Coordinates of C-alpha atoms and ligand atoms in Angstrom, one line a residue:
X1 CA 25.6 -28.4 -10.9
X2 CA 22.9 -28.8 -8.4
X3 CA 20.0 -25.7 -9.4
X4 CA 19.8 -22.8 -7.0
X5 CA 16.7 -22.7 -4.1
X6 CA 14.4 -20.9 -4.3
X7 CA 11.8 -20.2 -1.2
X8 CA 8.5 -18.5 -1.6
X9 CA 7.0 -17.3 1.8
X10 CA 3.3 -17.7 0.7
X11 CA 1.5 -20.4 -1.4
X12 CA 1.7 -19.1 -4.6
X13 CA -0.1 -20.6 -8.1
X14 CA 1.9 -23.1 -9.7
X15 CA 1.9 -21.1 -13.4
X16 CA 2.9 -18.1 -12.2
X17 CA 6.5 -19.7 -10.8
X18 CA 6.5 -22.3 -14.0
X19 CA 9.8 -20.0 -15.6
X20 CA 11.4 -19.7 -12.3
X21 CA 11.3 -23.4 -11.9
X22 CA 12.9 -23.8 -15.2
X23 CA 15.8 -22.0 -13.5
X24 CA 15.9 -23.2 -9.8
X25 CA 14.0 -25.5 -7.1
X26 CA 11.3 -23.5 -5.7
X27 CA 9.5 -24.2 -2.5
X28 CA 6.5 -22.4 -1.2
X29 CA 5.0 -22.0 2.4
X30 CA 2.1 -23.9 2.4
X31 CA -0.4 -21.3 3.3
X32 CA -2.1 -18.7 0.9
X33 CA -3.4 -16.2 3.6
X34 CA -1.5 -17.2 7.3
X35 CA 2.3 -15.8 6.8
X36 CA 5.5 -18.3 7.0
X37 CA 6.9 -18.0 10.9
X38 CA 9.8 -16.0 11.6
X39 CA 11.4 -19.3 12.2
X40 CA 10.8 -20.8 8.7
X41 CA 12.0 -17.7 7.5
X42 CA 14.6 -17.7 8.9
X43 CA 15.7 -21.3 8.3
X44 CA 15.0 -21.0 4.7
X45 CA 16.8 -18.0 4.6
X46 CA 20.0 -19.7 5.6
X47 CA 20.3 -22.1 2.3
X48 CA 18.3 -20.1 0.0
X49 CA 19.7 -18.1 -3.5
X50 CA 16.8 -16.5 -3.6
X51 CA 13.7 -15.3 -1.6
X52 CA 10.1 -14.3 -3.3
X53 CA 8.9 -12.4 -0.2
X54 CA 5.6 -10.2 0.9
X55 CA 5.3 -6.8 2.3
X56 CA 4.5 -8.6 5.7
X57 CA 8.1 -10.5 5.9
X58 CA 10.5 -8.8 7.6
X59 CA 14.0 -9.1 6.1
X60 CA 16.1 -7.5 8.5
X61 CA 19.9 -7.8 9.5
X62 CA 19.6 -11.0 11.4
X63 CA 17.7 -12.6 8.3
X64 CA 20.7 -11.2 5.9
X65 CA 23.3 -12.0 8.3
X66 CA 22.7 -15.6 8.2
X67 CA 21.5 -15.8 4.5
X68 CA 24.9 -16.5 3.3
X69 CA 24.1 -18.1 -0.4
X70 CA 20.9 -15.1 -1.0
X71 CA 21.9 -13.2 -3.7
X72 CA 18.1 -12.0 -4.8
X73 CA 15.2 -11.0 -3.1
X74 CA 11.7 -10.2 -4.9
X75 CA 9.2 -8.5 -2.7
X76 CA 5.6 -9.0 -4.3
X77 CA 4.5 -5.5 -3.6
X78 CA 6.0 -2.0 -4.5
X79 CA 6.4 -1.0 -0.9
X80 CA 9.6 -2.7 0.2
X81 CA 9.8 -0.6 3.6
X82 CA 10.0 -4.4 5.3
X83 CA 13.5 -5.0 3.7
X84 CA 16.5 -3.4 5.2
X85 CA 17.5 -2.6 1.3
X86 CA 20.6 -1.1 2.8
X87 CA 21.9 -4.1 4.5
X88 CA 21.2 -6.0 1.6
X89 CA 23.2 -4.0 -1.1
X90 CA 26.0 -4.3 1.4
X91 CA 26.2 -8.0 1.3
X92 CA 25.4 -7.6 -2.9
X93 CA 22.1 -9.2 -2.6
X94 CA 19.5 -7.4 -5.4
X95 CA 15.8 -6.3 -4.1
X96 CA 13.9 -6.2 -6.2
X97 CA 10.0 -4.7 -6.3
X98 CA 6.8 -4.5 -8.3
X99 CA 6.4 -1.1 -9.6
X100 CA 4.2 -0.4 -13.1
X101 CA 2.2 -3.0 -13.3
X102 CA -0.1 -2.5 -10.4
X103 CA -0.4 1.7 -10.8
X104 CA -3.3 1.8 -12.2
X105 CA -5.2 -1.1 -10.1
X106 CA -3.9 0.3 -6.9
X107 CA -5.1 4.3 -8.2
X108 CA -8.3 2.4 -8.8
X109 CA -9.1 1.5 -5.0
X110 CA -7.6 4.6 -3.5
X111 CA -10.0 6.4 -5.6
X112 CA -12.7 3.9 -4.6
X113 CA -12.1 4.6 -1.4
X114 CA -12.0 8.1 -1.5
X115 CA -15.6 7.7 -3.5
X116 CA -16.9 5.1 -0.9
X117 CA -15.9 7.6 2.4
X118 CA -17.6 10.6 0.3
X119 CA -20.7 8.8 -0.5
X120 CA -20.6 6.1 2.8
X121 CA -21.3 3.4 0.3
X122 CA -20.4 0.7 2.7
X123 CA -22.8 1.8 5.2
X124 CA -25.3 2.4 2.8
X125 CA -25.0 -1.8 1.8
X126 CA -24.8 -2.3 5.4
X127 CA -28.0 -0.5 6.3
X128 CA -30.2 -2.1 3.3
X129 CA -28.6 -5.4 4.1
X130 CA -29.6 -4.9 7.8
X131 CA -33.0 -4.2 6.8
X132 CA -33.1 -0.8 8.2
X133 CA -34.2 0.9 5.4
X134 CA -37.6 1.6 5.8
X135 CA -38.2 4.2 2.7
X136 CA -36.7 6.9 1.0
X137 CA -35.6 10.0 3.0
X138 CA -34.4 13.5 1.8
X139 CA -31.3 13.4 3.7
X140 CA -30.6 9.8 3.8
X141 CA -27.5 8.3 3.9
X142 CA -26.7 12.1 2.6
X143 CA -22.6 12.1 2.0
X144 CA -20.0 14.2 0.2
X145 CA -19.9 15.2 -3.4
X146 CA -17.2 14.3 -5.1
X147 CA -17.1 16.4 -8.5
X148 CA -15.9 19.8 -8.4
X149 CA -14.0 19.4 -5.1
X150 CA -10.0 19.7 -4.4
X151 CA -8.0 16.6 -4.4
X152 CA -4.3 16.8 -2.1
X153 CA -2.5 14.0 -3.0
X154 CA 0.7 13.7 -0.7
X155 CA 3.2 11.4 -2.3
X156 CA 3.0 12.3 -6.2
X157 CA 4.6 9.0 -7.9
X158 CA 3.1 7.3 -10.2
X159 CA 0.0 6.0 -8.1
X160 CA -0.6 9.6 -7.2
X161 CA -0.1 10.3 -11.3
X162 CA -2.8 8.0 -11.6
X163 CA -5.2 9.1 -8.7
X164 CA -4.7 12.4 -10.4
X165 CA -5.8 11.4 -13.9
X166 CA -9.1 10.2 -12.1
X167 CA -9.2 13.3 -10.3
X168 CA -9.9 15.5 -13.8
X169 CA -12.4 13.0 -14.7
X170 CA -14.6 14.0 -11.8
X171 CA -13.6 18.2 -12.6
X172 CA -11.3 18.1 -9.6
X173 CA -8.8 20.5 -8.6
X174 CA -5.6 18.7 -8.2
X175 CA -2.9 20.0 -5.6
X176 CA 0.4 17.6 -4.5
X177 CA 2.9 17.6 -2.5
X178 CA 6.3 15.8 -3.3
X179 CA 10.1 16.0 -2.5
X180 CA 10.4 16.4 -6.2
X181 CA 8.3 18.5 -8.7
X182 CA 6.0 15.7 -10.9
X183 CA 6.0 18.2 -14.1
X184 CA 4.8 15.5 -15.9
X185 CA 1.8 15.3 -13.9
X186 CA 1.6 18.7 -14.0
X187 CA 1.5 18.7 -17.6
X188 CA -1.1 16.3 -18.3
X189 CA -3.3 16.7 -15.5
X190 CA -3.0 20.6 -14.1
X191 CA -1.5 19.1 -10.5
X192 CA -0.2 22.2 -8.8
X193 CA 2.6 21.4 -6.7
X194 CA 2.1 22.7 -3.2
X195 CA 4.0 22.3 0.4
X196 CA 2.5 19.7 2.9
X197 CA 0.5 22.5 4.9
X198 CA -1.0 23.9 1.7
X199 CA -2.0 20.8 0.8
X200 CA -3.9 19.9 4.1
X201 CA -5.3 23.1 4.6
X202 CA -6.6 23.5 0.8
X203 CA -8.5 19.9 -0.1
X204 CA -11.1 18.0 0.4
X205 CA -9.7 15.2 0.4
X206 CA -6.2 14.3 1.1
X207 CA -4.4 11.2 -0.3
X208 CA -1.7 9.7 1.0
X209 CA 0.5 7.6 -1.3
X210 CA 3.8 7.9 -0.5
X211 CA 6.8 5.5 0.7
X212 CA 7.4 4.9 4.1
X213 CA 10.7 6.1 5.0
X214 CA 12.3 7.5 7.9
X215 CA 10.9 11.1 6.4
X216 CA 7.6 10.1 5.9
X217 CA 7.0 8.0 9.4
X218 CA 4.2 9.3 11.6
X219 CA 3.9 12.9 9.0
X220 CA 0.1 12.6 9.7
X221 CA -0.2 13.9 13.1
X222 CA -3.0 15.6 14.8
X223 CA -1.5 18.8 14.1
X224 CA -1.3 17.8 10.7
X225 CA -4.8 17.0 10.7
X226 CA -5.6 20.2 12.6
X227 CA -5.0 21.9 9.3
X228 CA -6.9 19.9 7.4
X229 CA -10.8 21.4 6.9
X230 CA -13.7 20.5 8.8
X231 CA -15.6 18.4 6.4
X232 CA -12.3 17.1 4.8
X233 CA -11.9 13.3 4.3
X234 CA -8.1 11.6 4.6
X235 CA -7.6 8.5 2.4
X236 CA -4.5 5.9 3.0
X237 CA -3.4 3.7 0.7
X238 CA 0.2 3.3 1.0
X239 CA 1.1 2.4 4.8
X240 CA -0.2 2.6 7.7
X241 CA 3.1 3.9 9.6
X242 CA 3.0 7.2 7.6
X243 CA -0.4 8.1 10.3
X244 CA -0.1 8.2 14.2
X245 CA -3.1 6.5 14.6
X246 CA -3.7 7.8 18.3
X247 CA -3.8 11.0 16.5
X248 CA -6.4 10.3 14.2
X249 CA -8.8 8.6 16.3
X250 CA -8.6 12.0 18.1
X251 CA -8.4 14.0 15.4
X252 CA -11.9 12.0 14.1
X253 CA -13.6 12.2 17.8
X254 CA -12.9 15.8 17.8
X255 CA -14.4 16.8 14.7
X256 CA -11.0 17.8 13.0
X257 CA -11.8 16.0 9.8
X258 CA -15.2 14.2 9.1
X259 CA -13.7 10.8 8.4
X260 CA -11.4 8.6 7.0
X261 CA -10.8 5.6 4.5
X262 CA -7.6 3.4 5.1
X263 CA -6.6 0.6 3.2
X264 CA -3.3 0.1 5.5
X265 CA -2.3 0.0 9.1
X266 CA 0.5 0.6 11.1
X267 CA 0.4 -3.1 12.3
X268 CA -1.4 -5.7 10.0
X269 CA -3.7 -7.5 10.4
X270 CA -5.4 -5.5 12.2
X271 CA -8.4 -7.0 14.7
X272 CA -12.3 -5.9 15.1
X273 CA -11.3 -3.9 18.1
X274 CA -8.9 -1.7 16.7
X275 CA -9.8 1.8 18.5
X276 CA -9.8 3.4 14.9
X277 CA -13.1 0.5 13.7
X278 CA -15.4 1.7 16.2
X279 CA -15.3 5.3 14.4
X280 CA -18.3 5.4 12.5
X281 CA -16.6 7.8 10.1
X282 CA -14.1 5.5 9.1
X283 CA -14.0 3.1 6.2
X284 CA -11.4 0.5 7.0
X285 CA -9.9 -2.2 4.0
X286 CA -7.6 -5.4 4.5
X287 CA -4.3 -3.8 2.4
X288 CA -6.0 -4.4 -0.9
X289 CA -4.6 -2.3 -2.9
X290 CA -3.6 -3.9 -5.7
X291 CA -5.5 -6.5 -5.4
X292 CA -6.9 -7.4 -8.8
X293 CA -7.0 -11.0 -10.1
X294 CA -4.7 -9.8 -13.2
X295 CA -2.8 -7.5 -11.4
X296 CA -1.6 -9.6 -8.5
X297 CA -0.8 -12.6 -10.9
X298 CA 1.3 -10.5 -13.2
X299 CA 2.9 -9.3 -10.1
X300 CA 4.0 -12.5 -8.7
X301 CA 5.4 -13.1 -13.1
X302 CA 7.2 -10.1 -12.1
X303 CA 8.9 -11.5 -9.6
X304 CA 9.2 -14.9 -10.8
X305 CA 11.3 -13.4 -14.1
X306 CA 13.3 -11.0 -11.8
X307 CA 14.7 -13.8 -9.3
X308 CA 15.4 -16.1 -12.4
X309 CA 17.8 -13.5 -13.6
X310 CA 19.8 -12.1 -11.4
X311 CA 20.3 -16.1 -10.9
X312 CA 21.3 -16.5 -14.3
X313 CA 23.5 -13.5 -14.0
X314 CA 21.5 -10.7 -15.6
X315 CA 20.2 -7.7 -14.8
X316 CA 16.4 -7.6 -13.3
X317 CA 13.5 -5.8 -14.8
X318 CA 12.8 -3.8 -11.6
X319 CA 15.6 -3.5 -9.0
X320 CA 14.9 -1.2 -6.3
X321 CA 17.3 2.0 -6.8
Ligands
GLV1 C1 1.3 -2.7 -1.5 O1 1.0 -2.1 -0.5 C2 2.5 -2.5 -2.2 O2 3.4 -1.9 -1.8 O3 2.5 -3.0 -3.4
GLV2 C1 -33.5 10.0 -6.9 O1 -33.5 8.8 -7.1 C2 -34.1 11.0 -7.7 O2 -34.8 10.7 -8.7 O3 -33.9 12.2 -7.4

């Protein structure tokens, strides 16, 4: 018997897939950064058992509808708001994510962001690197402490868990808001669960790390941000559609909140004249999350050993629920 197919929709290292291809025939886009077209997609889609996908595919109903041999797909991110998962379990074809093993790299840059909007480290290195700095000055570059200061983190998984535990490092105050009380987090890091208001209208900086979902698209709206305080700082590092961007722009340009960091965009890539770049008060990153060398490789092992077994007829490590 012929070995199933296998298509991976980015150029992927060859070690990483070496236990898939024990398993099936696995072929790659040819490009590491530049996404497979819709019309590849789709044309793989059609013969393919299995598809190792990114967050920036987008497996919908006409993708599924035609992948008549797909029984697995493996999305190389936690995220998998780009697959209609619904659709999928209808025709009994497993999605599967990338949960665990990129918490604590992904906690990591939201909290670097958080630290780099407080403390305008990037236009700090801009300004040296531009040669404009000319001496020491009392009030220079002067940002935001950190320490001491109340940390909202809306969307308490187990990123926020994580964002949390680096929270108390820094003597935070931690508030959250969840569907679900995190009495874990609670436990081991004195979170106090809060409603979405409370949260706004009582940090200093508010985190956003939850799903996307048909609940959480477009929650941060300028009313939201209306609540939030003055001098308050809004970090994204989950996805971009969870903001109306219109709304913060305004909400920025009217003084509602004294900046922002995002990591993700309603609409990736984004381009240099995106109306939210020109805001000097915003710290803008290219969706790298969890983007560590170890991190993303053990990912893309993740997926590699989930598609190999629901082809060998076994259950997955990390199925979406
Ligand atoms: C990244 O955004 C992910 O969902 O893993
Ligand atoms: C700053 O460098 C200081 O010594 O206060």
């Amino acid at each position: 018997m012929s070995k199933p197919f296998v298509y991976v929709t980015r150029l992927l290292p060859e070690d990483q897939l070496a236990k898939l291809k024990e398993t099936a025939n696995v072929e790659m886009w040819e490009k590491e950064e530049e996404p497979c077209p819709r019309k590849v997609l789709l044309e793989k889609a059609r013969e393919a058992d299995g598809l190792l996908t990114m967050l920036s595919d987008k497996i919908d109903q006409e993708l599924l509808e035609q992948a008549e041999n797909l029984k697995v797909i493996a999305n190389l991110a936690v995220g998998y708001d780009n697959i209609d998962v619904k659709y999928a379990a209808s025709k009994k074809i497993t999605v599967c994510n990338t949960p665990d093993v990129l918490t604590d790299t992904t906690a990591d840059l939201a909290f670097a962001l958080l630290m780099a909007s407080a403390r305008r480290i990037a236009k700090a290195a801009d300004y040296i690197k531009e040669g404009k700095w000319k001496g020491w000055g009392p009030l220079q570059m002067a940002g935001m402490d950190i320490h001491g200061k109340t940390l909202g983190i809306v969307g308490m998984g187990k990123i926020g868990t994580a964002v949390a535990k680096r929270g108390t490092g820094f003597d935070m105050k931690i508030l959250y808001h969840n569907r679900s009380r995190n009495k874990a987090a609670e436990e081991a890091h004195g979170a106090k669960h809060a409603s979405f208001d409370e949260v706004l209208e009582q940090s200093d900086f508010v985190v956003c790390l939850t799903p996307l979902t048909e609940e959480t698209k477009e929650m941060f709206t300028y009313e939201a941000f209306k609540k939030m305080k003055r001098k308050a700082i809004f970090v994204n590092a989950s996805r971009g559609a969870v903001v109306k961007e219109d709304d913060l722009k305004r909400a920025i340009e009217d003084g509602l909140i004294a900046g922002a960091g995002l990591d993700v965009f309603a609409s990736e890539p984004i381009q240099p004249d995106h109306p939210l770049l020109g805001l000097r008060q915003v710290t803008a990153l290219p969706h790298i999350g969890s983007s560590s060398e170890e991190t993303r490789l053990k990912m893309m092992e993740l997926c590699s050993r989930n598609i190999a077994a629901v082809l060998k007829g076994k259950q997955p490590e990390t199925p979406v629920t």
